[in-house]
Amino acid sequence: MSKKRAIIIVIDSMGCGAMPDCADFGDTEKCNTLRNVCEFNNGLDVPVMEAMGLGNIQKFKGIAPTSTPIAQYGTLEEKSKGKDTTTGHWEIAGLVSEKPFATFPEGFPKELIDKFIEETKCGGILANIPASGTAIIEQLNDEHHKTKFPIVYTSADSVFQIALDTDMIPLETLYDWCKIARRLLDEGNYNVARVIARPYKIIDGKPTRISKDRRDYSMEPPKDTVLDKVKKAGAKVIGIGKIEDIFSKKGITHAIHTGSNKEGLELTIKAVRGELPLDEIKYPDVNTSDENREIIFTNLVDTDMLFGHRNDAKGYGRAIEEIDDYLEEILPSIKEDDLLVITADHGCDPTVEGTDHTREYVPVLYYSKGIEPKDLGLKLGFDSIAQRINDWLF
């Protein structure tokens, strides 16, 4: 048996249109991240995804439809009750979240914050409100330096975020405090999807977040996914970017963090070509005796973190074009028994009011050597990707 691989690339937040229930999530029907980014930039130059059939899914300015697509293309509607990274990725891997994660529009309860302060011995906290991360660190940086209290904040998503200047408080302390927060949230059944470490430094006089040192501490998936099935078969599941954080390491055998999309794409190319230093990034005591199957799972977060949340439609467009440039290298490296999946996990439309994720459909592209080009239309469930991968590998 020749080696079969599934390569999943998630372009974080590249949604393609408001879902029917978007108003239930506080979103406007105008949200359509990809279409609006294309419109804002007077078209995007993405020849690889265009050839795959991205422009056949709907009308995107500058992405032409093609009568000779090289891939299968379609649109996916989320089953889970959410519009966040965890929910989207879990569903891509086959786990549908029937119950939405909890959000805290008034900030976190006093009893939780009191326990956090007591157990971390941090002395106190700042903020405890929903906020834009870049705005809150600029607003509270002086007070943070004066008090040495961490900045704790949330958003419209289910996140407990902790920001601090790592030139003043060590990065490892931040990670320790995040682990304490994760434990307290789990013990108290608060149903919070992620605790996020948001380290920053003062660079050229301005508080600047350090993306490569960000860490996400997710709830552990309550059920197995297709990743667990592959791992239990003794095969490799390689997480690139924040994948291991999203799944709380469950179902992963190898992992490597990234500081940018560029780094994530370069590592993906190495993984596809078999050039990653797997011994260095392998989890201890993991059995990888099955050489016949493999999953490479990459999250490209810049579209969301740097551009969607910051309402930077120009930067968002450039990031999509950069991804397409790398796909020009990735596609020729795809082997006979490889399946490449390109999709997204939710929306984050930088052209509409607000800085939060948006409840959107997502595009999906499937490519393999000799694949029959096909319009897959609208499918219910990101978990159709997990089923496709399962059928491919097993």
Short mmCIF file of C-alpha atoms in Angstrom, two decimals, residues 137-353:
data_model
loop_
_atom_site.label_atom_id
_atom_site.label_comp_id
_atom_site.label_asym_id
_atom_site.label_seq_id
_atom_site.Cartn_x
_atom_site.Cartn_y
_atom_site.Cartn_z
CA ILE A 137 -2.81 47.06 25.53
CA GLU A 138 -2.27 50.59 24.22
CA GLN A 139 -4.92 51.94 26.58
CA LEU A 140 -3.68 50.13 29.70
CA ASN A 141 0.06 49.76 29.06
CA ASP A 142 1.06 52.60 31.42
CA GLU A 143 -1.11 51.24 34.23
CA HIS A 144 0.21 47.73 33.55
CA HIS A 145 3.77 48.98 33.94
CA LYS A 146 2.89 50.86 37.11
CA THR A 147 0.98 48.00 38.83
CA LYS A 148 2.51 44.94 37.12
CA PHE A 149 -1.06 43.56 36.95
CA PRO A 150 -1.90 41.46 33.85
CA ILE A 151 -4.49 42.76 31.40
CA VAL A 152 -7.39 40.28 31.30
CA TYR A 153 -10.02 40.74 28.60
CA THR A 154 -12.49 38.89 26.39
CA SER A 155 -14.34 39.51 23.11
CA ALA A 156 -17.54 38.44 21.39
CA ASP A 157 -15.91 35.00 21.25
CA SER A 158 -15.51 32.55 24.11
CA VAL A 159 -12.00 33.61 25.14
CA PHE A 160 -10.16 34.48 28.36
CA GLN A 161 -7.20 36.54 27.16
CA ILE A 162 -4.19 37.57 29.23
CA ALA A 163 -1.83 40.26 27.94
CA LEU A 164 1.40 41.46 29.49
CA ASP A 165 4.74 42.98 28.59
CA THR A 166 7.22 40.09 28.63
CA ASP A 167 10.13 42.47 29.13
CA MET A 168 8.61 43.10 32.56
CA ILE A 169 6.99 39.74 33.42
CA PRO A 170 8.57 36.56 31.99
CA LEU A 171 6.86 34.73 29.13
CA GLU A 172 6.86 31.50 31.13
CA THR A 173 4.94 33.26 33.91
CA LEU A 174 2.31 34.29 31.36
CA TYR A 175 2.01 30.68 30.20
CA ASP A 176 1.74 29.48 33.81
CA TRP A 177 -1.03 32.00 34.51
CA CYS A 178 -2.88 30.83 31.38
CA LYS A 179 -2.69 27.22 32.54
CA ILE A 180 -4.12 28.24 35.92
CA ALA A 181 -6.95 30.12 34.16
CA ARG A 182 -7.66 27.08 31.99
CA ARG A 183 -7.89 24.84 35.05
CA LEU A 184 -10.15 27.25 36.95
CA LEU A 185 -12.48 27.60 33.97
CA ASP A 186 -12.71 23.82 33.57
CA GLU A 187 -13.21 23.19 37.29
CA GLY A 188 -15.96 25.80 37.40
CA ASN A 189 -17.67 24.50 34.25
CA TYR A 190 -17.55 27.95 32.68
CA ASN A 191 -17.57 26.41 29.16
CA VAL A 192 -14.94 28.82 27.79
CA ALA A 193 -13.37 27.69 24.53
CA ARG A 194 -9.89 29.19 24.86
CA VAL A 195 -7.48 30.90 27.19
CA ILE A 196 -5.09 32.94 25.04
CA ALA A 197 -1.63 34.16 26.05
CA ARG A 198 -1.11 37.59 24.47
CA PRO A 199 2.51 38.58 25.05
CA TYR A 200 3.70 41.98 23.90
CA LYS A 201 6.79 44.18 24.02
CA ILE A 202 7.39 47.89 23.60
CA ILE A 203 8.85 48.29 20.10
CA ASP A 204 9.66 51.80 18.81
CA GLY A 205 7.73 53.20 21.75
CA LYS A 206 4.55 51.26 20.97
CA PRO A 207 3.06 48.16 22.62
CA THR A 208 3.38 45.43 19.98
CA ARG A 209 2.01 41.90 20.26
CA ILE A 210 4.51 39.08 19.63
CA SER A 211 2.61 36.62 17.43
CA LYS A 212 5.15 33.81 17.56
CA ASP A 213 4.85 33.58 21.36
CA ARG A 214 1.04 33.56 21.44
CA ARG A 215 -0.39 30.33 22.86
CA ASP A 216 -3.98 29.07 22.98
CA TYR A 217 -5.14 26.80 25.81
CA SER A 218 -8.32 25.19 24.49
CA MET A 219 -10.87 22.99 26.12
CA GLU A 220 -10.06 19.40 25.24
CA PRO A 221 -12.39 18.10 22.52
CA PRO A 222 -15.07 16.05 24.33
CA LYS A 223 -15.12 13.36 21.64
CA ASP A 224 -12.67 11.82 19.20
CA THR A 225 -12.14 13.36 15.76
CA VAL A 226 -10.68 12.01 12.55
CA LEU A 227 -7.31 13.15 13.97
CA ASP A 228 -7.69 10.71 16.88
CA LYS A 229 -8.61 7.90 14.48
CA VAL A 230 -5.45 8.46 12.46
CA LYS A 231 -3.29 8.81 15.58
CA LYS A 232 -4.75 5.61 17.09
CA ALA A 233 -3.94 3.81 13.85
CA GLY A 234 -0.29 4.62 14.59
CA ALA A 235 -0.01 7.24 11.85
CA LYS A 236 1.29 10.81 11.96
CA VAL A 237 -0.88 13.87 12.54
CA ILE A 238 1.31 16.95 12.07
CA GLY A 239 -0.08 20.23 13.41
CA ILE A 240 1.40 23.44 11.98
CA GLY A 241 0.59 26.82 13.55
CA LYS A 242 -1.92 26.83 16.41
CA ILE A 243 -3.45 23.43 15.52
CA GLU A 244 -2.08 21.66 18.61
CA ASP A 245 -3.51 24.45 20.79
CA ILE A 246 -6.95 24.30 19.18
CA PHE A 247 -7.18 20.55 19.85
CA SER A 248 -5.40 20.75 23.21
CA LYS A 249 -2.87 18.31 21.71
CA LYS A 250 -5.61 15.64 21.35
CA GLY A 251 -5.21 13.63 18.15
CA ILE A 252 -1.82 15.22 17.35
CA THR A 253 1.52 13.40 17.10
CA HIS A 254 3.83 16.19 15.90
CA ALA A 255 3.49 19.96 16.27
CA ILE A 256 5.31 23.14 15.43
CA HIS A 257 4.21 26.72 16.16
CA THR A 258 4.57 29.59 13.71
CA GLY A 259 5.01 33.35 13.94
CA SER A 260 3.45 34.21 10.58
CA ASN A 261 1.60 32.82 7.57
CA LYS A 262 4.88 32.88 5.65
CA GLU A 263 6.49 30.59 8.21
CA GLY A 264 3.42 28.33 8.29
CA LEU A 265 3.37 28.01 4.52
CA GLU A 266 7.10 27.30 4.33
CA LEU A 267 6.74 24.61 6.99
CA THR A 268 3.77 23.14 5.11
CA ILE A 269 5.89 22.89 1.98
CA LYS A 270 8.60 21.12 3.98
CA ALA A 271 6.00 18.76 5.48
CA VAL A 272 4.57 17.94 2.04
CA ARG A 273 8.09 17.31 0.71
CA GLY A 274 9.01 15.19 3.74
CA GLU A 275 11.65 17.68 4.90
CA LEU A 276 10.38 18.53 8.41
CA PRO A 277 12.62 17.50 11.34
CA LEU A 278 9.95 15.12 12.65
CA ASP A 279 12.07 13.71 15.47
CA GLU A 280 12.43 17.22 16.92
CA ILE A 281 8.69 18.02 16.90
CA LYS A 282 7.29 14.59 17.84
CA TYR A 283 5.37 14.19 21.09
CA PRO A 284 7.05 11.76 23.50
CA ASP A 285 5.71 8.19 23.74
CA VAL A 286 3.73 8.45 20.50
CA ASN A 287 3.45 5.36 18.29
CA THR A 288 3.91 6.21 14.61
CA SER A 289 4.43 2.74 13.21
CA ASP A 290 1.82 3.16 10.44
CA GLU A 291 3.66 4.69 7.50
CA ASN A 292 0.68 4.33 5.16
CA ARG A 293 -1.36 7.30 6.38
CA GLU A 294 -0.66 10.89 7.42
CA ILE A 295 -2.45 14.16 8.09
CA ILE A 296 -0.73 17.54 7.73
CA PHE A 297 -2.97 20.21 9.28
CA THR A 298 -2.04 23.90 8.95
CA ASN A 299 -3.73 26.99 10.35
CA LEU A 300 -2.86 30.31 8.70
CA VAL A 301 -3.90 32.88 11.29
CA ASP A 302 -2.66 36.21 9.89
CA THR A 303 -5.82 36.83 7.84
CA ASP A 304 -7.84 36.74 11.06
CA MET A 305 -5.49 38.01 13.75
CA LEU A 306 -3.61 40.75 11.90
CA PHE A 307 -6.20 41.91 9.38
CA GLY A 308 -9.76 40.72 10.06
CA HIS A 309 -9.86 41.82 13.69
CA ARG A 310 -8.11 45.07 12.82
CA ASN A 311 -10.47 46.00 9.96
CA ASP A 312 -7.53 46.00 7.56
CA ALA A 313 -9.10 44.88 4.28
CA LYS A 314 -6.00 45.84 2.29
CA GLY A 315 -3.72 43.70 4.46
CA TYR A 316 -6.25 40.87 4.33
CA GLY A 317 -6.16 40.92 0.53
CA ARG A 318 -2.35 40.85 0.48
CA ALA A 319 -2.36 37.89 2.88
CA ILE A 320 -4.66 35.88 0.59
CA GLU A 321 -2.40 36.68 -2.37
CA GLU A 322 0.64 35.55 -0.37
CA ILE A 323 -1.06 32.23 0.39
CA ASP A 324 -1.80 31.77 -3.31
CA ASP A 325 1.86 32.43 -4.17
CA TYR A 326 2.86 29.55 -1.89
CA LEU A 327 0.17 27.28 -3.33
CA GLU A 328 2.05 27.62 -6.61
CA GLU A 329 4.89 25.75 -4.85
CA ILE A 330 2.68 23.34 -2.92
CA LEU A 331 0.59 21.97 -5.81
CA PRO A 332 3.55 20.54 -7.79
CA SER A 333 4.68 18.75 -4.60
CA ILE A 334 1.33 16.96 -4.20
CA LYS A 335 1.83 13.23 -4.82
CA GLU A 336 -0.48 10.67 -6.40
CA ASP A 337 -2.01 9.61 -3.08
CA ASP A 338 -2.30 13.08 -1.54
CA LEU A 339 -5.54 14.98 -0.96
CA LEU A 340 -5.19 18.74 -0.48
CA VAL A 341 -8.04 20.57 1.26
CA ILE A 342 -8.23 24.38 1.40
CA THR A 343 -10.96 25.90 3.54
CA ALA A 344 -11.75 28.33 6.39
CA ASP A 345 -13.19 28.10 9.89
CA HIS A 346 -15.51 31.16 10.15
CA GLY A 347 -15.58 34.76 8.91
CA CYS A 348 -14.04 38.01 10.15
CA ASP A 349 -15.13 40.60 7.63
CA PRO A 350 -12.82 43.62 7.93
CA THR A 351 -15.23 45.81 5.94
CA VAL A 352 -18.24 45.67 8.28
CA GLU A 353 -18.71 47.39 11.62
#
